[in-house]
mmCIF file of C-alpha atoms and ligand atoms in Angstrom:
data_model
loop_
_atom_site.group_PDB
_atom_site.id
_atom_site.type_symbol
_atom_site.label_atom_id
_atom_site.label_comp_id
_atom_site.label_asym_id
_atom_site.label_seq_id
_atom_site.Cartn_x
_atom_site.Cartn_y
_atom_site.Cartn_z
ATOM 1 C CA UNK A 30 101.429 101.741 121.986
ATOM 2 C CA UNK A 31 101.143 98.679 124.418
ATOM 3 C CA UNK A 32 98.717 98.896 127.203
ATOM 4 C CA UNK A 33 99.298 98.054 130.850
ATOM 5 C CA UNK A 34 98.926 94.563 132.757
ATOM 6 C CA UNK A 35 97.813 95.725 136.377
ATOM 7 C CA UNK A 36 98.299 92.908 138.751
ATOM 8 C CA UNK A 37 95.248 93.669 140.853
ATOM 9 C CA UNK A 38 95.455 92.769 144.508
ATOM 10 C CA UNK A 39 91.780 91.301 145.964
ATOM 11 C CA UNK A 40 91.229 90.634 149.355
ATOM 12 C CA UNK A 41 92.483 87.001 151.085
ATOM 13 C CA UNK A 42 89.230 86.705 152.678
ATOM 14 C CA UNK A 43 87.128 89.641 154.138
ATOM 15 C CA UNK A 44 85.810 91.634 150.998
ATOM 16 C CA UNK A 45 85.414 95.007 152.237
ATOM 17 C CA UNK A 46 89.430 94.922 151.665
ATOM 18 C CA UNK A 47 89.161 95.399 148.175
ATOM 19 C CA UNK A 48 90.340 98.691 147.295
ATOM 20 C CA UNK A 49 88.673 101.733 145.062
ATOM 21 C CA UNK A 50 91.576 101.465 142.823
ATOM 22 C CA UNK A 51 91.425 97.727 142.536
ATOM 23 C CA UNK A 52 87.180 98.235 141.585
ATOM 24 C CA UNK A 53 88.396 101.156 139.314
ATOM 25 C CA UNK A 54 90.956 99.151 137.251
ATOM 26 C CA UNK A 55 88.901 96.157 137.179
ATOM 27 C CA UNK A 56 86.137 98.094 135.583
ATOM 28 C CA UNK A 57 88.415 100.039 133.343
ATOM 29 C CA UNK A 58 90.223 96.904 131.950
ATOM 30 C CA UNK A 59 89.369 95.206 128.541
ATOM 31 C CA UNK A 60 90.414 92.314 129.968
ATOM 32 C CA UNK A 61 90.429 90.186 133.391
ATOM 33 C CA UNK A 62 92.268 87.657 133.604
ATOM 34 C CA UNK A 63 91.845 85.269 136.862
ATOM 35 C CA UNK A 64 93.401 82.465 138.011
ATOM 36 C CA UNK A 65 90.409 80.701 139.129
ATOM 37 C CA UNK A 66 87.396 82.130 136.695
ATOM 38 C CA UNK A 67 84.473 80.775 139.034
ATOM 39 C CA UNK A 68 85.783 82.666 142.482
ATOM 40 C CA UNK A 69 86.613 86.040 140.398
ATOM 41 C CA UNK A 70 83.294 85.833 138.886
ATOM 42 C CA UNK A 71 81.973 85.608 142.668
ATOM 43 C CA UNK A 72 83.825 88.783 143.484
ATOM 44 C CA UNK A 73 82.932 90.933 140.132
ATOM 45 C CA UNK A 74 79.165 89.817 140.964
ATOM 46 C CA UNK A 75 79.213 91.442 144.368
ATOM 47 C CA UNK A 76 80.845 94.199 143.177
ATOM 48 C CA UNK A 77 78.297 94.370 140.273
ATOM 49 C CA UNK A 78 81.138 94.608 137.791
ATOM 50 C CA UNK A 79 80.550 92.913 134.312
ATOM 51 C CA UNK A 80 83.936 92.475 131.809
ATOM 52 C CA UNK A 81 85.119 90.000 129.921
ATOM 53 C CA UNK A 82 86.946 87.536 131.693
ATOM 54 C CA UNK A 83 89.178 84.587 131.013
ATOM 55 C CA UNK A 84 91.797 81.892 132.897
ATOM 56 C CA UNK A 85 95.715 82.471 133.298
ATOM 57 C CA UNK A 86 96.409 79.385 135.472
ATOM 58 C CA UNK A 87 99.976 77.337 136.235
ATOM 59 C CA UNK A 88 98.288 74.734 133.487
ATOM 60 C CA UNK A 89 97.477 77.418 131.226
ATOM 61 C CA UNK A 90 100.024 79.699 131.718
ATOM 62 C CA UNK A 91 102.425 79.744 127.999
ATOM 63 C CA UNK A 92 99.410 78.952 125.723
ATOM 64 C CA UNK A 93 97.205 81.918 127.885
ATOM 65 C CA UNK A 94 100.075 84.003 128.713
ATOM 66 C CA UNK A 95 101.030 84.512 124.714
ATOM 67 C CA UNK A 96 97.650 85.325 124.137
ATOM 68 C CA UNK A 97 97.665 88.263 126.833
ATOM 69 C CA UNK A 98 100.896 89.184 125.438
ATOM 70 C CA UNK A 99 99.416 89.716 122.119
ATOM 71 C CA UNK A 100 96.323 91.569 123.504
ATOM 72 C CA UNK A 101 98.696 93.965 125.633
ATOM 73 C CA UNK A 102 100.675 94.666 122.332
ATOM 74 C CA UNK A 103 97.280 95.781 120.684
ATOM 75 C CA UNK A 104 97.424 98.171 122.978
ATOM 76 C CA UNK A 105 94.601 96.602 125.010
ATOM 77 C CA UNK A 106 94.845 96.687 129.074
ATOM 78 C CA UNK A 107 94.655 93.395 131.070
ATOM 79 C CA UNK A 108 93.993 93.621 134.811
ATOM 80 C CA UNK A 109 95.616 89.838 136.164
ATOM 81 C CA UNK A 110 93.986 88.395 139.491
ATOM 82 C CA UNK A 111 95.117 85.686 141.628
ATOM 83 C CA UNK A 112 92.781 83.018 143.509
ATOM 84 C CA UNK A 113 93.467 85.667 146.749
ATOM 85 C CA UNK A 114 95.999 87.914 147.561
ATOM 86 C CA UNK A 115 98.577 89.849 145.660
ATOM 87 C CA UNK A 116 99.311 88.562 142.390
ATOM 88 C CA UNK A 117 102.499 86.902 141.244
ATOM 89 C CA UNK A 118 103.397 86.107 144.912
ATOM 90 C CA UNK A 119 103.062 82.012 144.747
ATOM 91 C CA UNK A 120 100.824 82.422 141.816
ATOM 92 C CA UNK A 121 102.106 82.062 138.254
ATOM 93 C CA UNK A 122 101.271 86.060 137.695
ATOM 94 C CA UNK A 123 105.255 85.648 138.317
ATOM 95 C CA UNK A 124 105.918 84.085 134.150
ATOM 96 C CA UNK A 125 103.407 86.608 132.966
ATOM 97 C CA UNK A 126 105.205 89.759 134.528
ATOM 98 C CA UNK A 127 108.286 88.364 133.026
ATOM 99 C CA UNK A 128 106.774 88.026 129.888
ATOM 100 C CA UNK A 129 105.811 91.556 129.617
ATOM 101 C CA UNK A 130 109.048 92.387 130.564
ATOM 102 C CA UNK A 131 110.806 90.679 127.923
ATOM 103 C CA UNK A 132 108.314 92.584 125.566
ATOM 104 C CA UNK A 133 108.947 96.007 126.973
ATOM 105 C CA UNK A 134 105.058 96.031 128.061
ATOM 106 C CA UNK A 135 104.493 97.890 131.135
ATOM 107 C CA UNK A 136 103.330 96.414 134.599
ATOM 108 C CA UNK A 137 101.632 98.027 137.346
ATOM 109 C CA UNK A 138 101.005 96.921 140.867
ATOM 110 C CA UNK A 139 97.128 97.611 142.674
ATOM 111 C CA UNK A 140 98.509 96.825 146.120
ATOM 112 C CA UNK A 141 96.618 94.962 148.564
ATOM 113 C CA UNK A 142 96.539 92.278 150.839
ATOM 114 C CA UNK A 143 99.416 89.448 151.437
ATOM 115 C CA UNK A 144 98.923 86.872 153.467
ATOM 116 C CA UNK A 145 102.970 86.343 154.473
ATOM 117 C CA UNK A 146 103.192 90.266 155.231
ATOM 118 C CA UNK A 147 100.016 90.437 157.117
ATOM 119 C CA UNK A 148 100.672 86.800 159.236
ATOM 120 C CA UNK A 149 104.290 88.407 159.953
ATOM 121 C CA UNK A 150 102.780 91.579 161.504
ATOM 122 C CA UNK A 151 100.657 89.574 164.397
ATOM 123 C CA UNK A 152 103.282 87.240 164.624
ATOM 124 C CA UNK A 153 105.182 88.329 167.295
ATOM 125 C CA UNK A 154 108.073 87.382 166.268
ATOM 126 C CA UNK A 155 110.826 89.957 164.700
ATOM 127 C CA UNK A 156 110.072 91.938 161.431
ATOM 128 C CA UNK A 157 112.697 93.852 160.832
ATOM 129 C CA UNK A 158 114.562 91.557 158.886
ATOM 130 C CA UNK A 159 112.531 88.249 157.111
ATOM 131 C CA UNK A 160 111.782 86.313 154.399
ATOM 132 C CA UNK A 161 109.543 84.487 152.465
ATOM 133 C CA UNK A 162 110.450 80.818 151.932
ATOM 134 C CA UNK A 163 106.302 80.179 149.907
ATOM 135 C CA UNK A 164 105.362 76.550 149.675
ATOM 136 C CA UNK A 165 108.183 73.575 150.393
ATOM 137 C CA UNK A 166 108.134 71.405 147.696
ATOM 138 C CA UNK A 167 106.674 68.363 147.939
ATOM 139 C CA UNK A 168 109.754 66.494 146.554
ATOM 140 C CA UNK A 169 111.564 65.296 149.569
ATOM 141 C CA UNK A 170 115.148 66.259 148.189
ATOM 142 C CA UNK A 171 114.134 69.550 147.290
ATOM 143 C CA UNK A 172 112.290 70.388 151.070
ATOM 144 C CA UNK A 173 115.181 68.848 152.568
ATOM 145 C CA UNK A 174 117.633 71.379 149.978
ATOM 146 C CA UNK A 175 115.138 74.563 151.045
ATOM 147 C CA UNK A 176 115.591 73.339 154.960
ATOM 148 C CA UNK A 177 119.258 73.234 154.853
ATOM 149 C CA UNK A 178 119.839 76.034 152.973
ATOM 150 C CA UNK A 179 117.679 78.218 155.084
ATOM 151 C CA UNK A 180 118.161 76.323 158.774
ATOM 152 C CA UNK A 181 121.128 79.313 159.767
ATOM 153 C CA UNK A 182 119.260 82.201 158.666
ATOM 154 C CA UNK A 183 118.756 84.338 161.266
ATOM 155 C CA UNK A 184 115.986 86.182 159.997
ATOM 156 C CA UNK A 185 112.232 85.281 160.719
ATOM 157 C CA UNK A 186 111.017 82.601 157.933
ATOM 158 C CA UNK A 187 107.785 82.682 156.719
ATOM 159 C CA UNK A 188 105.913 79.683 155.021
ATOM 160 C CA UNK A 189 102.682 79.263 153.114
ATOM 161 C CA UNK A 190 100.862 75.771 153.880
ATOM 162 C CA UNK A 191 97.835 73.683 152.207
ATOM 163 C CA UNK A 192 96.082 72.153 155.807
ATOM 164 C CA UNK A 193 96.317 68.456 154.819
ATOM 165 C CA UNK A 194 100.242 69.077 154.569
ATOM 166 C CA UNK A 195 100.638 71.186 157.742
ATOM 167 C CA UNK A 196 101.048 68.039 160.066
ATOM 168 C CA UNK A 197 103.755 66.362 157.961
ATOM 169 C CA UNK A 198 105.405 70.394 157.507
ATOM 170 C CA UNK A 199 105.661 70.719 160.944
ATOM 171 C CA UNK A 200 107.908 67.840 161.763
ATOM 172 C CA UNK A 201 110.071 68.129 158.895
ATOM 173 C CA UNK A 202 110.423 71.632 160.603
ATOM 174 C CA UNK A 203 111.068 70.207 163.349
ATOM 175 C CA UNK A 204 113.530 68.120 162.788
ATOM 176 C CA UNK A 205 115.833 70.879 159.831
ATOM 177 C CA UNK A 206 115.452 74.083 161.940
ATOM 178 C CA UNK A 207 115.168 72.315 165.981
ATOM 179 C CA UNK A 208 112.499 74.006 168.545
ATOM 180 C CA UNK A 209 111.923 77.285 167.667
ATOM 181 C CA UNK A 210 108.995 79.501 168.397
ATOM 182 C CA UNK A 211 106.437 79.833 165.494
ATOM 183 C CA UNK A 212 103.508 81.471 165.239
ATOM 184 C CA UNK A 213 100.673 79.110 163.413
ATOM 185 C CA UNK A 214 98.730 82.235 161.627
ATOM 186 C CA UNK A 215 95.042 80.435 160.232
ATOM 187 C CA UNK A 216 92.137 82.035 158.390
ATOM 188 C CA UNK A 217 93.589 85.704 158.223
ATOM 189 C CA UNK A 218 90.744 88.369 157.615
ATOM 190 C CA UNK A 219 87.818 85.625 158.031
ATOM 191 C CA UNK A 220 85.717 84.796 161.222
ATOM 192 C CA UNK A 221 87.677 81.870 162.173
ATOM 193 C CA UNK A 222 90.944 83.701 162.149
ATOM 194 C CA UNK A 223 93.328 82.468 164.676
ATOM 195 C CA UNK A 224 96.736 82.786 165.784
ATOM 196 C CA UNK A 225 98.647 80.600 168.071
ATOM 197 C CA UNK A 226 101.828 81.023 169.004
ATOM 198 C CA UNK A 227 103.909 78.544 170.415
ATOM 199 C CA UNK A 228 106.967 76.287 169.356
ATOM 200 C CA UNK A 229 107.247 73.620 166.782
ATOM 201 C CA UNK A 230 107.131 70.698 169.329
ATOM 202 C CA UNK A 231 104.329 72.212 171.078
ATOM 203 C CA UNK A 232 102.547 72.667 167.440
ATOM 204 C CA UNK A 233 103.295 68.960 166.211
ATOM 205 C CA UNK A 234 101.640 67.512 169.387
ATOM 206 C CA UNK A 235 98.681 70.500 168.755
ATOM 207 C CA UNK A 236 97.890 68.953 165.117
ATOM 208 C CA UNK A 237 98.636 65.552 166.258
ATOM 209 C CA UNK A 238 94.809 65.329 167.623
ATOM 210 C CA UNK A 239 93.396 68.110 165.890
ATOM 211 C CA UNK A 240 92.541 68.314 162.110
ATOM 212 C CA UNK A 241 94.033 71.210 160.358
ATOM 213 C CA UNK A 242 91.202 73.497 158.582
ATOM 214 C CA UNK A 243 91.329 76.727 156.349
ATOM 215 C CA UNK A 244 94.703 78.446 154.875
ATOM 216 C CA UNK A 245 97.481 78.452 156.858
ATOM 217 C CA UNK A 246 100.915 80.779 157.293
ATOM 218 C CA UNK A 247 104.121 79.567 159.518
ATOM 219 C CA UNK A 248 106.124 81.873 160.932
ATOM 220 C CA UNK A 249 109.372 80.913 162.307
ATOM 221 C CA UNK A 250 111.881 82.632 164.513
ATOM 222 C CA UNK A 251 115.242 82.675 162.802
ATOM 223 C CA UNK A 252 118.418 80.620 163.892
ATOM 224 C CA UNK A 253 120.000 82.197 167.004
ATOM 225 C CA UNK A 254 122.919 84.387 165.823
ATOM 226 C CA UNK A 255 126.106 82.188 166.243
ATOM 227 C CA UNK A 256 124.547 78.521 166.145
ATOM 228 C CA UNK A 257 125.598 77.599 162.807
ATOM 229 C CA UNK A 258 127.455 74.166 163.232
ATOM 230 C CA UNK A 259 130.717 75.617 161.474
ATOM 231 C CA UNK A 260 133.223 72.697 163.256
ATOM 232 C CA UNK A 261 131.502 69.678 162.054
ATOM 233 C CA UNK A 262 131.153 70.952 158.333
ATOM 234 C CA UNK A 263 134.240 69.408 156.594
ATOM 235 C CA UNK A 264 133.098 71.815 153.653
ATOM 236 C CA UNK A 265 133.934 74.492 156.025
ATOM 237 C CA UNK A 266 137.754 73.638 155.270
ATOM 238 C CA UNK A 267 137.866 74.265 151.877
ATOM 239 C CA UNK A 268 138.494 78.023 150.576
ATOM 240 C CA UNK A 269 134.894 80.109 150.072
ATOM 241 C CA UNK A 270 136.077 79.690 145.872
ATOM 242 C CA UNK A 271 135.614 75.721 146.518
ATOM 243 C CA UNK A 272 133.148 75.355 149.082
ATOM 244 C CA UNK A 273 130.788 77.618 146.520
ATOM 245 C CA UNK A 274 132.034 75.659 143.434
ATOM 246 C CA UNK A 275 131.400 72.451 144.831
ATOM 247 C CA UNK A 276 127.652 73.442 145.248
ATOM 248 C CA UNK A 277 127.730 74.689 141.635
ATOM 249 C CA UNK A 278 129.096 71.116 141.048
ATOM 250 C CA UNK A 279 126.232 69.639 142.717
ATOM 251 C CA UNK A 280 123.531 71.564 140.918
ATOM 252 C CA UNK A 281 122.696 74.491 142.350
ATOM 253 C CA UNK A 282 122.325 77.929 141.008
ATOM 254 C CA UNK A 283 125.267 80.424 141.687
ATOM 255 C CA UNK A 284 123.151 82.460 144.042
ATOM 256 C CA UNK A 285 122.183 79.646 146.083
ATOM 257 C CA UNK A 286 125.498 78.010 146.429
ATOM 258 C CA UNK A 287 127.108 81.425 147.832
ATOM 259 C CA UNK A 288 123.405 81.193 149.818
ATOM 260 C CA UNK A 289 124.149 77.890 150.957
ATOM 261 C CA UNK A 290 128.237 78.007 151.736
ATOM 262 C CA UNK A 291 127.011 81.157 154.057
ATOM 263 C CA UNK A 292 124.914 79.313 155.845
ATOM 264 C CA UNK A 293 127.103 76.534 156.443
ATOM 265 C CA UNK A 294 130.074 79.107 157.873
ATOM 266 C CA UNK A 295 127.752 80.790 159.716
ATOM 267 C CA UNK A 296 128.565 84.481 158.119
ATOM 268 C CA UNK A 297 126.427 86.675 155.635
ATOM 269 C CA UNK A 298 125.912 86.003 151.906
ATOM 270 C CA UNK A 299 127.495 88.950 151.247
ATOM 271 C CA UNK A 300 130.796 87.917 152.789
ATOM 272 C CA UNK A 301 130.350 84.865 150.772
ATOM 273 C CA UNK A 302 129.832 86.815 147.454
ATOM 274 C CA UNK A 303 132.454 89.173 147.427
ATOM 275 C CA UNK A 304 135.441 86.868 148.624
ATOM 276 C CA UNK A 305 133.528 84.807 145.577
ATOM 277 C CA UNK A 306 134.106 87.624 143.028
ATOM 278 C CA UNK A 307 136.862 89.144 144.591
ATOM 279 C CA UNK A 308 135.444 92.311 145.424
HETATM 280 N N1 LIG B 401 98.756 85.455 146.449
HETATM 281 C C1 LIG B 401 98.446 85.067 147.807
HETATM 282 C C2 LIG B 401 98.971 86.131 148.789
HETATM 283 O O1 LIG B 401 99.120 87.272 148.393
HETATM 284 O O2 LIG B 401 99.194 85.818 149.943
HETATM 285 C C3 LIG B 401 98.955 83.685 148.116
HETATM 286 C C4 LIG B 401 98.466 82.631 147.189
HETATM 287 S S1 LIG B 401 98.986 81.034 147.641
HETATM 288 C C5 LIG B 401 98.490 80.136 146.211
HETATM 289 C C6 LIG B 401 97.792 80.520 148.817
HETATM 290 C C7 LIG B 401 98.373 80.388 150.210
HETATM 291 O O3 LIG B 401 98.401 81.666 150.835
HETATM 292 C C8 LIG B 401 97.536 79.521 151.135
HETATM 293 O O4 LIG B 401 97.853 78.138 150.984
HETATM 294 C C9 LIG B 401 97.940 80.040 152.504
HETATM 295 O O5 LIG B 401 99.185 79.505 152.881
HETATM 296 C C10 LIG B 401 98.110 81.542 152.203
HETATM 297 N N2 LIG B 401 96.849 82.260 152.462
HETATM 298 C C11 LIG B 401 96.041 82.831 151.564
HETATM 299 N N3 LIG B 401 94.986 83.412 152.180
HETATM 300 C C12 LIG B 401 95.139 83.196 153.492
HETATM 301 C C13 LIG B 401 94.381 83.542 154.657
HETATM 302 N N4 LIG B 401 93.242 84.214 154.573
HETATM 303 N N5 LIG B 401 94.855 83.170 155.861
HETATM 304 C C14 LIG B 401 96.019 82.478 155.969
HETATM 305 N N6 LIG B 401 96.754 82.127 154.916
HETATM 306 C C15 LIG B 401 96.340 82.472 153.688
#
């Protein structure tokens, strides 16, 4: 029989927020496999836990991941950690659960800490209905793409930024979604943790003099229900079959066309996807 790859959770900064059943799998595991070997080994000394231990990283991730694959097979049971957080959210733990998947090899969650979920909660901002946009590329077409296709979502959007990005992030913000209130969430769990909330021409004048330090989430209010620019969109006068075809047609994947012709009519995806399919 296969064994099980946990995809332990470990804290984002303050360690007493590992938990038991995080130190109990990690011990129990034959294997741990880390994204960044050097800060896990950090976190297994203070915890005074000794196991073998080797690297599952984006550069290593089909060579490293088929060998996991082949130890979970033997029946052996892997416990995956990221550099911080919960794994396979921005991490590449996301190919390896796939993987097992694919090879009928069970996966099981520790849960613990996320920095989008816990950045969202102090926020301030609504959290009944968001979602996680992770890191915009740094490809300009593609961060302009993600912008558009998110810039009438009404939800809250929630980013994850590197600091010597945030400045240039902030005005490209600026300038896809307008002024909007976001809440610039810094250090979470650690003693400079800090929270300001403002909006994001208040926060591009903020970094403009200050240097950005330590890990960073944006959170950003959501479009104001009935803004989307429907008149100007000559896209808008095609029927929904066209306007999502033509995105097809321009490269995108079906989900994000029907995404994307929403957003650009100013009415849910849904809507979109069932006219689409004719349901
Ligand atoms: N797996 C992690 C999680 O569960 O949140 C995320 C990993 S991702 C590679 C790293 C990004 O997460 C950072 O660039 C930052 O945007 C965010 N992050 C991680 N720890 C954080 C913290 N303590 N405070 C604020 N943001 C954090």
């Amino acid at each position: 029989m296969s064994g099980v790859l946990y995809l332990c959770a470990t804290p984002i900064g303050n360690l007493g927020d590992i938990t038991e059943r995080c130190l109990k799998t990690l011990r129990d595991a034959d294997l741990i496999a880390a994204e960044d070997t050097r800060r896990t080994l950090q976190l297994l000394n203070h915890f005074e836990i000794t196991k073998p231990l080797t690297s599952y990283h984006e550069h290593n991730k089909r060579e490293k991941g088929a060998y996991i694959i082949e130890l979970l097979k033997s029946g052996k049971n892997v416990a995956l950690v990221s550099d911080a957080g919960t794994v396979a959210i921005s991490d590449p733990g996301e190919d390896l659960v796939s993987r097992c998947i694919e090879n009928d090899i069970s996966v099981s969650p520790i849960p613990g800490a996320v920095a989008a979920v816990n950045a969202l909660i102090i926020s301030g901002l609504p959290t009944r209905r968001f979602a996680f946009e992770g890191f915009l590329s740094v490809n300009k077409r593609h961060r302009h793409e993600h912008l558009e296709a998110v810039k009438n979502d009404t939800h809250t959007l929630i980013f994850y930024e590197a600091p010597h990005k945030l400045k240039g992030t902030l005005k490209d913000l600026y300038e896809a979604l307008g002024d909007r209130k976001i809440a610039i969430i810094r250090e979470l769990t650690k003693i400079h943790e800090e929270a300001i909330r403002t909006t994001l021409s208040n926060a591009i004048k903020l970094y403009d003099d200050e240097p950005a330090r330590g890990e960073f989430v944006l959170v950003i209010e959501g479009a104001a229900r009935g803004t989307a620019n429907t008149e100007d969109n000559p896209l808008n006068s095609l029927s929904v079959s066209e306007h999502v075809e033509k995105y097809i047609a321009d490269g995108l994947s079906q989900k994000d066309a029907v995404k994307r012709a929403a957003a650009d009519r100013g009415v849910p995806k849904r809507e979109i996807y069932n006219e689409y399919h004719n349901l």
